[in-house]
Short mmCIF file of C-alpha atoms in Angstrom, two decimals:
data_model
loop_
_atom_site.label_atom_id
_atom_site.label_comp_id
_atom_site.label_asym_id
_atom_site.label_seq_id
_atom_site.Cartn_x
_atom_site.Cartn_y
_atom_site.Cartn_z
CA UNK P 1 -3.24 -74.49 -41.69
CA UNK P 2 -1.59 -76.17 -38.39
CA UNK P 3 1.28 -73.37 -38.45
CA UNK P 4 -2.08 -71.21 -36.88
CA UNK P 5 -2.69 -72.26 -33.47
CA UNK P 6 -4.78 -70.76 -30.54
CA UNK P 7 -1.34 -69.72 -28.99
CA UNK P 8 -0.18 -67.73 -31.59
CA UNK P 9 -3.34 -66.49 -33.59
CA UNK P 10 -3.67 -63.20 -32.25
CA UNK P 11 0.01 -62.40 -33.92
CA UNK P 12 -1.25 -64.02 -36.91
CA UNK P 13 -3.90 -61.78 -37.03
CA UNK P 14 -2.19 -58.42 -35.83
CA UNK P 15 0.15 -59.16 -38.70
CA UNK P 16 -3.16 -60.00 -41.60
CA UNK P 17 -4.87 -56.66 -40.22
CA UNK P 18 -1.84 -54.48 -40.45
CA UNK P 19 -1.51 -55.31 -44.17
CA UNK P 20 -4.47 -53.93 -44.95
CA UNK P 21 -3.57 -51.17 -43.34
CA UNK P 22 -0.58 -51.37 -45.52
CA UNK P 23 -2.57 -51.76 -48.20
CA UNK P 24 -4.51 -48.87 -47.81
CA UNK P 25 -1.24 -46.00 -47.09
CA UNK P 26 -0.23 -47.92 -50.23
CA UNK P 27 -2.29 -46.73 -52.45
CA UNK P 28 -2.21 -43.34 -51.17
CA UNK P 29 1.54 -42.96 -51.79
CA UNK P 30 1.99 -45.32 -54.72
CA UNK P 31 -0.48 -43.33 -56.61
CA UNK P 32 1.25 -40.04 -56.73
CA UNK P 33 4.72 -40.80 -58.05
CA UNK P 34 2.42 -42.33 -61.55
CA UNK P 35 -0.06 -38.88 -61.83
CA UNK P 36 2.35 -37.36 -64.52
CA UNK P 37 2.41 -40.78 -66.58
CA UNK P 38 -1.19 -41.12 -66.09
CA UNK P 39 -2.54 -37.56 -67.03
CA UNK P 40 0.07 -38.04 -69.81
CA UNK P 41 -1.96 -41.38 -71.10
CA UNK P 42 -5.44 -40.31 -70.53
CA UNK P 43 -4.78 -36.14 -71.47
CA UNK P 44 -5.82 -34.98 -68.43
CA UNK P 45 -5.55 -31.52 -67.24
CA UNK P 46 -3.67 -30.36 -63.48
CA UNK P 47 -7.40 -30.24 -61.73
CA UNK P 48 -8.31 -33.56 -63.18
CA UNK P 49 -5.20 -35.67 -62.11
CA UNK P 50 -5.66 -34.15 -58.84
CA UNK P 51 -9.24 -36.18 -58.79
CA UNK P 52 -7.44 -39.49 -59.61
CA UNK P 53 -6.14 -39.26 -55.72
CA UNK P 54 -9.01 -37.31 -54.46
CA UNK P 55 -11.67 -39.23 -55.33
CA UNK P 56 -10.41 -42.29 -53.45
CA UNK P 57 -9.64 -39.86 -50.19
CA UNK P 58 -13.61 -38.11 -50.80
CA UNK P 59 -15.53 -41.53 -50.47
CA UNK P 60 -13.08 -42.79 -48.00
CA UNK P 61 -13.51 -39.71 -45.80
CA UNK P 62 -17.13 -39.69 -46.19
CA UNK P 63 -17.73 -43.74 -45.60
CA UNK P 64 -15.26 -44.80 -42.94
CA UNK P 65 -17.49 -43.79 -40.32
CA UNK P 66 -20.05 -46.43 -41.92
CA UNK P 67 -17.22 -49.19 -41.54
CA UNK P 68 -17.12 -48.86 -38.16
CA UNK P 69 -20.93 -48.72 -36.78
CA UNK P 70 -21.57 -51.12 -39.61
CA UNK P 71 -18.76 -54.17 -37.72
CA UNK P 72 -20.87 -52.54 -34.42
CA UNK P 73 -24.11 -53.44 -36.07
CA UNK P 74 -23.77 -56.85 -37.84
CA UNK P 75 -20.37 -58.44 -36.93
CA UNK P 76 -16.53 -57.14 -37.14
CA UNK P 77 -15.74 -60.60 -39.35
CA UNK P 78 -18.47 -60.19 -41.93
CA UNK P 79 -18.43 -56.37 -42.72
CA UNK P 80 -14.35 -56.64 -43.11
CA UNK P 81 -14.38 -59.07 -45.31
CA UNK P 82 -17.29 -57.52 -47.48
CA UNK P 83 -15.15 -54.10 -47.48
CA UNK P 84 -11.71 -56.50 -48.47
CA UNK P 85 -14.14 -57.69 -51.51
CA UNK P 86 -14.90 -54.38 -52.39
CA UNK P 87 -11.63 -52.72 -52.26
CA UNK P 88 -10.10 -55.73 -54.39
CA UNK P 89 -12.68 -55.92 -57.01
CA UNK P 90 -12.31 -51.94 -57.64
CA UNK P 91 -8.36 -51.73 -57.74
CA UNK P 92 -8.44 -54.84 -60.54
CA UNK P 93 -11.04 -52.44 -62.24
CA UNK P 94 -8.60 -49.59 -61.70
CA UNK P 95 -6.32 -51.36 -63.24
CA UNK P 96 -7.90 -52.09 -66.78
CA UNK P 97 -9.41 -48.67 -66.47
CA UNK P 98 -9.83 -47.18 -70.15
CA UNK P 99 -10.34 -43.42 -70.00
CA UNK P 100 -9.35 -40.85 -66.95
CA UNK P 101 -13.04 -40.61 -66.01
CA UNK P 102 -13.44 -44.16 -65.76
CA UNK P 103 -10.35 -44.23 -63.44
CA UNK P 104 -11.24 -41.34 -61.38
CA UNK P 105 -15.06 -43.58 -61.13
CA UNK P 106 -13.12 -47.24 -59.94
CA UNK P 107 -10.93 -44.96 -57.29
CA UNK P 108 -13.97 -43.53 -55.51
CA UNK P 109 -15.05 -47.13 -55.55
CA UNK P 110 -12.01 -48.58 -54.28
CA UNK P 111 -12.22 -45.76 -51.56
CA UNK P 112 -15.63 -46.96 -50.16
CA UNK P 113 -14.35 -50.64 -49.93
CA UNK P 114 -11.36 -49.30 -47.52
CA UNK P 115 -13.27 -46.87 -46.07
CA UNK P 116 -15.01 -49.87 -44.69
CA UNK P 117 -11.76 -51.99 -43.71
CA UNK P 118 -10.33 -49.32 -42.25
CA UNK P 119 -11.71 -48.54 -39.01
CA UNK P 120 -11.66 -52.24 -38.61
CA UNK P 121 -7.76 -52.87 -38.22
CA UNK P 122 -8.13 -50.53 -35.28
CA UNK P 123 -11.01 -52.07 -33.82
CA UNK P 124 -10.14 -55.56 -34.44
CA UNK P 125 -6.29 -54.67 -32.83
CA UNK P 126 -8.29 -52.93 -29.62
CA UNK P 127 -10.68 -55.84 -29.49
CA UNK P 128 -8.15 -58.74 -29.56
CA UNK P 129 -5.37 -57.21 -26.91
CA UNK P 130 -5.36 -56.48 -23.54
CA UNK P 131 -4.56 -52.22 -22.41
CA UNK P 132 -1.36 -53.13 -20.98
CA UNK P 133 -0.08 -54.30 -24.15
CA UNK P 134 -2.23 -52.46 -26.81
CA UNK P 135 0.06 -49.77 -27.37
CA UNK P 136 2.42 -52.09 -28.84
CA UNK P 137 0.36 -54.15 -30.57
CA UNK P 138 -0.70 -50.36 -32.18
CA UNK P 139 2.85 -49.35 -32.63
CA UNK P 140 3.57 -52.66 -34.54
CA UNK P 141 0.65 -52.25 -37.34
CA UNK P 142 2.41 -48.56 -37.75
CA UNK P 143 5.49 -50.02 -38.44
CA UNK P 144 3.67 -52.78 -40.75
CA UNK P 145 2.02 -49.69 -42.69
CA UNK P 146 4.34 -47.44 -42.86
CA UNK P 147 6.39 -49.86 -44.31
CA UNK P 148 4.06 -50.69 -47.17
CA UNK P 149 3.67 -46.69 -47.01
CA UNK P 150 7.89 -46.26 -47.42
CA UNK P 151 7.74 -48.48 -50.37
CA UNK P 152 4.66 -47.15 -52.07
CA UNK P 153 7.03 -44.46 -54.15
CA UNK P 154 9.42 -46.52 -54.93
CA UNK P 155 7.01 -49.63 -56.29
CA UNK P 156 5.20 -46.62 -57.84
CA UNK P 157 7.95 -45.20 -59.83
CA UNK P 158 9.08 -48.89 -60.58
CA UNK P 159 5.73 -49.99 -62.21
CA UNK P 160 5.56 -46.90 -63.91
CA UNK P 161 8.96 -46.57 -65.46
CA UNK P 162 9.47 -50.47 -66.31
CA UNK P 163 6.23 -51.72 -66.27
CA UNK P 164 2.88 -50.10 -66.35
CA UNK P 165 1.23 -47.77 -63.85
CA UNK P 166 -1.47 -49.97 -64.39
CA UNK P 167 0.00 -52.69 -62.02
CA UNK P 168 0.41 -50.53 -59.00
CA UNK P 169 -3.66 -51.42 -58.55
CA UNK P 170 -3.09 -55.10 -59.84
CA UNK P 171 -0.63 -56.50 -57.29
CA UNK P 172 -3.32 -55.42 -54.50
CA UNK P 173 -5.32 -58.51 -54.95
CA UNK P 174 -2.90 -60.81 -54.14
CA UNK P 175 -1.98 -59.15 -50.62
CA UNK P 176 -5.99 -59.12 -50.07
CA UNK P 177 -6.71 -63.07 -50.49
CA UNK P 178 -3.63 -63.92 -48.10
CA UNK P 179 -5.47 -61.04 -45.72
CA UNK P 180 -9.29 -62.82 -45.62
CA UNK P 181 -7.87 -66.10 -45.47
CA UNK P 182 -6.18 -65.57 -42.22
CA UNK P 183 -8.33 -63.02 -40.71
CA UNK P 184 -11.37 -65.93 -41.44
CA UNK P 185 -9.07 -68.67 -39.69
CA UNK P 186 -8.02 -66.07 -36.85
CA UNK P 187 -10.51 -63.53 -35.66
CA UNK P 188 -12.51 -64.05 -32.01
CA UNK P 189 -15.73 -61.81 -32.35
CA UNK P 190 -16.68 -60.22 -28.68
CA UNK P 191 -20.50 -59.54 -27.62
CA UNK P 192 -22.47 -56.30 -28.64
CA UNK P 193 -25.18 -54.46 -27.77
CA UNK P 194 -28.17 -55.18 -29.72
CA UNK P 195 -27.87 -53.95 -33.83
CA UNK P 196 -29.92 -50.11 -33.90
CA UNK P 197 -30.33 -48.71 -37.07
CA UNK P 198 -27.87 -46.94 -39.34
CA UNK P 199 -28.45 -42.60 -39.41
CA UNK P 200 -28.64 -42.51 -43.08
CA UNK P 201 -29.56 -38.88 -42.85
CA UNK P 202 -26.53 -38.24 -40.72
CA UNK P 203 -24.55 -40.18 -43.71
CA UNK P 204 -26.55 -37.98 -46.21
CA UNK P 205 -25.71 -34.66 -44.98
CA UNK P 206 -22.09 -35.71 -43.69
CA UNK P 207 -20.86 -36.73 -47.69
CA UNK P 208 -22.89 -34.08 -49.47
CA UNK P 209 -21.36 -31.22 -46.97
CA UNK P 210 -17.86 -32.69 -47.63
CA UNK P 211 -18.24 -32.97 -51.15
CA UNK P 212 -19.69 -29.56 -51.61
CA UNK P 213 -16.55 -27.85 -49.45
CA UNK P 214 -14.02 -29.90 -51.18
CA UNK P 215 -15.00 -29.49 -55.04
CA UNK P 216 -15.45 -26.16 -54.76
CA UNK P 217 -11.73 -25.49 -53.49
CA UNK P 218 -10.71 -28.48 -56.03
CA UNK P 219 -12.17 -26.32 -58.97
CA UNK P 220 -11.49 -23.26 -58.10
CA UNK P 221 -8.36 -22.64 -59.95
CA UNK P 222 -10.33 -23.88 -63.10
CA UNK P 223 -13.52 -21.51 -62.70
CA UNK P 224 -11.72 -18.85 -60.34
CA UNK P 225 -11.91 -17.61 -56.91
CA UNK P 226 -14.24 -15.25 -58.05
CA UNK P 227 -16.77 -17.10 -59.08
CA UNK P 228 -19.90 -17.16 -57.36
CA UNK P 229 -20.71 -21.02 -57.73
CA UNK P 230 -17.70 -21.45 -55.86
CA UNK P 231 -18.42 -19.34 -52.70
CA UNK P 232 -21.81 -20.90 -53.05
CA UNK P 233 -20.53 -24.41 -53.12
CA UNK P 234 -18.32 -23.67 -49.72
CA UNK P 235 -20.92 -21.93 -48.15
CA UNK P 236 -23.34 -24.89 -48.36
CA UNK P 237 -20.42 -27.73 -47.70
CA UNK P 238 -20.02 -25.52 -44.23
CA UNK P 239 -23.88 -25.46 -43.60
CA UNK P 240 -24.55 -28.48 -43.90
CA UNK P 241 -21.83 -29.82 -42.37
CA UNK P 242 -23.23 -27.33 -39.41
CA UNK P 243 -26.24 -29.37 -39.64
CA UNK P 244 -24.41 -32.73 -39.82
CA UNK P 245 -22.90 -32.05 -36.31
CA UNK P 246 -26.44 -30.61 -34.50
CA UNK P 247 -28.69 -33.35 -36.20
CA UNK P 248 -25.95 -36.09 -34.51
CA UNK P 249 -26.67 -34.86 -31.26
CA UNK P 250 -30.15 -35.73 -31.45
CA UNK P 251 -30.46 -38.79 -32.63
CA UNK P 252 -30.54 -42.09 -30.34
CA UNK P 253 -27.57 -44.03 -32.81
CA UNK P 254 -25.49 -41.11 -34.55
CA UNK P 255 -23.22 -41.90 -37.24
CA UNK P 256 -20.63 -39.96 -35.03
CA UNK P 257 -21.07 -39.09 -31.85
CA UNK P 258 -20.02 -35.87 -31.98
CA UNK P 259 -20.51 -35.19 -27.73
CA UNK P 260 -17.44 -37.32 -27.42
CA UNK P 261 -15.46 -34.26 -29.05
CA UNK P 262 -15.87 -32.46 -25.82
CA UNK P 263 -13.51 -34.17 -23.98
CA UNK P 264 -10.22 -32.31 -24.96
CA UNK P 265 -7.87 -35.47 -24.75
CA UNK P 266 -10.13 -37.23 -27.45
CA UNK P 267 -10.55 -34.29 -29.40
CA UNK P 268 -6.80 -33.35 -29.34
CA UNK P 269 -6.36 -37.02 -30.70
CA UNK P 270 -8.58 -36.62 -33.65
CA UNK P 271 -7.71 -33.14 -34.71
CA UNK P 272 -3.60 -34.76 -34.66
CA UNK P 273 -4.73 -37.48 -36.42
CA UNK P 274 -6.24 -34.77 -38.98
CA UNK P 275 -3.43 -32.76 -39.09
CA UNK P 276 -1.25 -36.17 -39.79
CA UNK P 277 -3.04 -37.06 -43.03
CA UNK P 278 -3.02 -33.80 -44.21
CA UNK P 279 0.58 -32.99 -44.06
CA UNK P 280 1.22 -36.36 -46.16
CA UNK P 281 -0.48 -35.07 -49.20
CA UNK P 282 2.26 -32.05 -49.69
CA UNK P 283 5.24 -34.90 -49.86
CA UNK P 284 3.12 -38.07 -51.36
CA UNK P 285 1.53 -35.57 -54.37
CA UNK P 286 3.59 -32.25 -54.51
CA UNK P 287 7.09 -33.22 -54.14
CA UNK P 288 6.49 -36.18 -56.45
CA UNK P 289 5.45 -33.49 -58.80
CA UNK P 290 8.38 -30.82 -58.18
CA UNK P 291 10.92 -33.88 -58.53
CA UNK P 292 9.39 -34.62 -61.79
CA UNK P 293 8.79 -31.30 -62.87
CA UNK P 294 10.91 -29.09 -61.49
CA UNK P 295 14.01 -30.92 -60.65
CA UNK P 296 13.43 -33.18 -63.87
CA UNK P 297 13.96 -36.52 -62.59
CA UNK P 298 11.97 -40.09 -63.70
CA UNK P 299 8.97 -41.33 -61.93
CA UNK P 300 11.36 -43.81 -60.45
CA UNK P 301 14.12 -41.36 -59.12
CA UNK P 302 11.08 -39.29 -58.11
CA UNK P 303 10.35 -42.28 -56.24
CA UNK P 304 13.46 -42.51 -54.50
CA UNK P 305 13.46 -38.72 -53.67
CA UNK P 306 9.99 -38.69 -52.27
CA UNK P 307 10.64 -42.08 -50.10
CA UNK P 308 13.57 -40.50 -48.12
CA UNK P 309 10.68 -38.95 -45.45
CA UNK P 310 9.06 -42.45 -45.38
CA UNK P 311 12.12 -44.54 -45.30
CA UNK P 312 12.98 -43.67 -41.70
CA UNK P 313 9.25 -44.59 -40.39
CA UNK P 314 9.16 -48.10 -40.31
CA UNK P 315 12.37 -47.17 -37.81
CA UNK P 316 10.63 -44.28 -35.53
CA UNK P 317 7.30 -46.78 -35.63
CA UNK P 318 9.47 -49.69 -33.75
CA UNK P 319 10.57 -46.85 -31.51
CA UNK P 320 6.62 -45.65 -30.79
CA UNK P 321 6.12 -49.63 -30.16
CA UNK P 322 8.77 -49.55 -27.49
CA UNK P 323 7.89 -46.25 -25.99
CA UNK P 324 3.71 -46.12 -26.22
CA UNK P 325 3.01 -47.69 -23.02
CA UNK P 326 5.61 -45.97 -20.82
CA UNK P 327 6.12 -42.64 -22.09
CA UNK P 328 3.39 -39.71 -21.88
CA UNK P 329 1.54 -39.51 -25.13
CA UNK P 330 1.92 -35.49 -24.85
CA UNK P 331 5.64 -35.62 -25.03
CA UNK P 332 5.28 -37.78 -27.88
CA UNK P 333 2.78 -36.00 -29.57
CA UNK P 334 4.12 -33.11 -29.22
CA UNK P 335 7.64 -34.16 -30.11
CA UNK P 336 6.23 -35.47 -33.51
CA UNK P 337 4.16 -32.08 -34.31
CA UNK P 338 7.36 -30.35 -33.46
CA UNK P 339 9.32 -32.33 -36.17
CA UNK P 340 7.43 -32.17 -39.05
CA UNK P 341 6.60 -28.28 -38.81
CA UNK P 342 10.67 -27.97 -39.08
CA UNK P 343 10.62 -30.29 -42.09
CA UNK P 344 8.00 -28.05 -43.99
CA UNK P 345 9.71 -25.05 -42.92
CA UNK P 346 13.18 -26.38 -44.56
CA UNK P 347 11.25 -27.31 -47.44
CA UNK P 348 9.80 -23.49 -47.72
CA UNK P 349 13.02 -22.16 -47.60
CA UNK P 350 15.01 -24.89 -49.79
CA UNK P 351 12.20 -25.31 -53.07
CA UNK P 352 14.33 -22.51 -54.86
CA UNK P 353 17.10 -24.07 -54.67
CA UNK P 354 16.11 -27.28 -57.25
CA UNK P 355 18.22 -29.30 -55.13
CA UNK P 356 17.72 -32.72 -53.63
CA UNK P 357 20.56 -32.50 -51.25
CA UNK P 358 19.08 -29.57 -49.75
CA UNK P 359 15.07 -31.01 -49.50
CA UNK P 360 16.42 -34.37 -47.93
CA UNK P 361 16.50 -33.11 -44.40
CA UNK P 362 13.35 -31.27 -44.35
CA UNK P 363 11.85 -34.76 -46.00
CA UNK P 364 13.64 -36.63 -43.01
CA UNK P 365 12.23 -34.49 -40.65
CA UNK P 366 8.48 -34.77 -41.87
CA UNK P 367 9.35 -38.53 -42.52
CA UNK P 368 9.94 -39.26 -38.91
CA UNK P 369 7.02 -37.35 -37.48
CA UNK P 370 4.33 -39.64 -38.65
CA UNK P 371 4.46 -42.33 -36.00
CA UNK P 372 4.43 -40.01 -33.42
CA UNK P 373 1.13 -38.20 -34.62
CA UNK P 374 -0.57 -41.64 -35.19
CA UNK P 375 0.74 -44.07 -32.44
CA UNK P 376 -0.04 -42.43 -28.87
CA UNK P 377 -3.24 -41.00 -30.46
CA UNK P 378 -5.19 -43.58 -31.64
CA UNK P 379 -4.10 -45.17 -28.37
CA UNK P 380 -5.50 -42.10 -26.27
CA UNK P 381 -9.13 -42.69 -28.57
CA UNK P 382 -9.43 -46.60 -28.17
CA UNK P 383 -8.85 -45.89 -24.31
CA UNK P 384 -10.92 -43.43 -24.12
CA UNK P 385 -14.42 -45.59 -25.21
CA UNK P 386 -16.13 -48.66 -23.55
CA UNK P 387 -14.99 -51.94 -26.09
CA UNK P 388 -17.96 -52.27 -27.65
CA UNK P 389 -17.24 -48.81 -29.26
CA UNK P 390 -14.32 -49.78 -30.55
CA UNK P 391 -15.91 -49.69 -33.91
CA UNK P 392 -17.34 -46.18 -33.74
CA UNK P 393 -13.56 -44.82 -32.17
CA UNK P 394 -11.94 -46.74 -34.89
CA UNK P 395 -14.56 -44.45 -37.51
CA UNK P 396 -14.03 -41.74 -35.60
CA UNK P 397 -10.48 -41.86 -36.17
CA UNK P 398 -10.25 -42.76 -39.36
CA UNK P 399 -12.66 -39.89 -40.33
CA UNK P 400 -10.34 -37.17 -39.03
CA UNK P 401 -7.73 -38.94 -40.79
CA UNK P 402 -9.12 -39.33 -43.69
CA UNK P 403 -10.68 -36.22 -44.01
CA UNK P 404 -7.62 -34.54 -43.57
CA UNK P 405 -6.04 -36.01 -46.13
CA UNK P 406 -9.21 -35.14 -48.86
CA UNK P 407 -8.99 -31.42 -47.42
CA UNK P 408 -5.13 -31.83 -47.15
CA UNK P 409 -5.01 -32.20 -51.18
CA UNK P 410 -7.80 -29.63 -52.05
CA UNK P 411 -6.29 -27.20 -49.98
CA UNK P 412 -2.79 -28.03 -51.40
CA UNK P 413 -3.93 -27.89 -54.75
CA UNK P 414 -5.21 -24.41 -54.28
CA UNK P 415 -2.54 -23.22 -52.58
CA UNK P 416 -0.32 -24.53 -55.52
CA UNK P 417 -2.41 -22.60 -58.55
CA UNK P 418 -1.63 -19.04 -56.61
CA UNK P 419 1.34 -19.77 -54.98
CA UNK P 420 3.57 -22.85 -56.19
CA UNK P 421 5.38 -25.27 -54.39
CA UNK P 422 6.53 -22.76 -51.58
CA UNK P 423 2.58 -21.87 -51.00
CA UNK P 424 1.62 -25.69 -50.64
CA UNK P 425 4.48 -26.19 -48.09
CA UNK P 426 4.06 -22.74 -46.23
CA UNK P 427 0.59 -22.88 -45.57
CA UNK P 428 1.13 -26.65 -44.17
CA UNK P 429 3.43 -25.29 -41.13
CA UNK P 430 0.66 -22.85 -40.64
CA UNK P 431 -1.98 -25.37 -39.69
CA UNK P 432 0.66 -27.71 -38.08
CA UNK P 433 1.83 -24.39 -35.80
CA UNK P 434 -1.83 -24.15 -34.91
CA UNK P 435 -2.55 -27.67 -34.32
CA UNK P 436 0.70 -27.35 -32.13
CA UNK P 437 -0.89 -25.02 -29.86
CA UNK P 438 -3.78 -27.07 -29.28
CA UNK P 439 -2.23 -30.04 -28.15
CA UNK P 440 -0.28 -28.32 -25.65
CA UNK P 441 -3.47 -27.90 -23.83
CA UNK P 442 -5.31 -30.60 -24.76
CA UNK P 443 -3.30 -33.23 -23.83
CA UNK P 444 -1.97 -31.89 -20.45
CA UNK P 445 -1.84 -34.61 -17.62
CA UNK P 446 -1.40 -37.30 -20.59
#
């Protein structure tokens, strides 16, 4: 391809890496707008739907960190495009899925391939472009994937009403080929330390303590508050996570290295980026569901309602491009933790009503937000490690994220079986008012 030249590669390739981080916010929006159609098809109950997205967020959360250390361990090139195969191959199977539990099986799968690509569009962005200009270069894959992350309820509720749901995992190959080939014909590896082994045990207690915490507060609606299996189930999630975090301090190559945490800019960064990804699951799952349910509209107008938060992010990402490297990332992160607590407190106060007219602004508000949570942070983290870390701060990263988002839905889908929308919403500014506070602090003299 003579259009690729040494001159312009590295756009070539900010572009091909941003897509799959496109492709990835994709299919954690698009998915949401077709639950209703798809527990309609396959009979599912409220708890199981709920798995159709969870699963995917559950392996993802548990794996990314793998993504990372493995591009560390055997080569940033190889391990992405192993992770593209395995994402692909999982959303075509997705796709011709024939039962709910076969569905809920191919998402987990499709998680672990992008919890392996991941990490990577971060690491290969850090890797590629100089600090001076990084924060751009970050800014513009935000606006690339919020983009694909604007559209994802409105291609959802498309392919649902006038298609099939089915095709909202079927056009993802097609993005994916055009992705390896360039990525192949554009990426510069850099030099590594020598390849150390992998902490499977690390890996072993980090999923099965994740797992444990989030089914039991995924099935306690079903089986009850009350019952003892689930106390049991969050007591050992919490130990063992307990254990996760002390074994990773003594071992020479940790899946995360947790020590980094005690540096309050880094961990400020990480717990945002937490917060971030769990304050999309209220708007991407629950107000696709009230606009279907309660306010009665197709999966395609419920498209339409639920994109008004992410149609104005592919605008406030251009604007985190032009102000990442020259404005404090407190002001910004702080700005962007301000806005979205407003938007779920509007959308508290305005769920009565049934209205659309009256949730647009609090949507707006929590629409806008997102690039300032996401931009100057996983700037602060990449800056914050030598570059051949890059890998383990991109894992890092993308395990807050995407553990927020697992936790984000399991906690919103308890919230929702005692208290309804209002609940889901409510207890959202709560942790976002919290988070708020700890920023303030942690990211003083940034």
């Amino acid at each position: 391809m003579h259009f690729i030249t040494e001159s312009n590669r590295k756009t070539w390739l900010l572009w091909s890496v941003s897509c799959v981080l496109g492709l990835v916010l994709l299919d954690e929006t698009v998915v949401g707008i077709a639950l209703p159609t798809i527990q309609k098809d396959f009979g599912l109950d409220d708890n199981d739907a709920h798995w159709v997205v969870n699963a995917y967020l559950v392996t993802f959360a548990c794996f990314v960190a793998v993504g990372g250390k493995l591009a560390d361990l055997f080569g940033t090139l190889r391990v992405f495009l192993l992770g593209l195969t395995v994402f692909t191959v999982f959303s075509i199977a997705c796709g011709f899925a024939p039962s709910g539990s076969a569905l809920i099986l191919f998402r987990a799968l499709q998680g672990l391939g992008a919890a392996i690509i991941f990490p990577l569009f971060l690491a290969m962005i850090t890797m590629t472009f100089p600090k001076e200009v990084r924060g751009a270069a970050l800014a513009t894959s935000g606006a690339v994937g919020t983009t694909f992350l604007a559209l994802g309820p409105l291609v959802g509720g498309l392919f649902t009403d006038f298609i099939s749901w089915r095709w909202i995992f079927w056009i993802n190959p097609f993005v994916a080929l055009a992705v390896g080939v360039i990525v192949t014909m554009t990426w510069r590896d850099v030099k590594r330390p020598p390849a150390g082994r992998i902490d499977w045990l690390g890996l072993v207690l980090l999923a099965a303590g994740m797992f444990s915490a989030i089914f039991a507060l995924m099935e306690a609606d079903s089986l009850g508050w009350s019952s003892l299996l689930i106390w049991a189930l969050i007591a050992v999630g919490l130990l063992l996570l307990a254990l996760f975090s002390w074994f990773e301090t003594t071992v020479e190559t940790p899946l995360i290295e947790v020590d980094l945490f005690k540096e309050p800019v880094f961990a400020g960064s990480a717990l945002t980026i937490f917060l971030a990804q769990y304050a999309k699951m209220p708007v991407f799952v629950f107000v696709a569901l009230y606009a279907q349910t309660d306010l009665k509209l197709s999966a395609f107008l419920a498209g339409l309602v639920v994109m008004i938060g992410p149609a104005v992010q592919p605008a406030t990402a251009a604007l985190c491009g032009r102000l990442a490297d020259k404005t404090p990332k407190r002001q910004m992160v702080l700005f962007g933790l301000a806005s979205i607590f407003i938007g779920y407190v509007w959308l508290v106060l305005t769920a009565p009503l049934n209205s659309v007219v009256w949730i647009a602004p609090g949507l707006l508000f929590v629409g806008l937000s997102f690039p300032f949570l996401f931009t100057p942070t996983r700037a602060a983290i990449s800056e914050a490690l030598p570059e051949h870390k890059h890998g383990q701060g991109g894992g890092i990263a993308m395990s807050s994220q995407m553990i927020g988002g697992t936790l984000g839905l399991a906690a919103s889908s308890a919230a929702f079986a005692v208290g309804g929308y209002e609940l889901v919403f409510g207890v959202t500014a709560l942790i976002i008012a919290l988070v708020f506070v700890h920023a303030f602090f942690a990211f003083r003299g940034k």
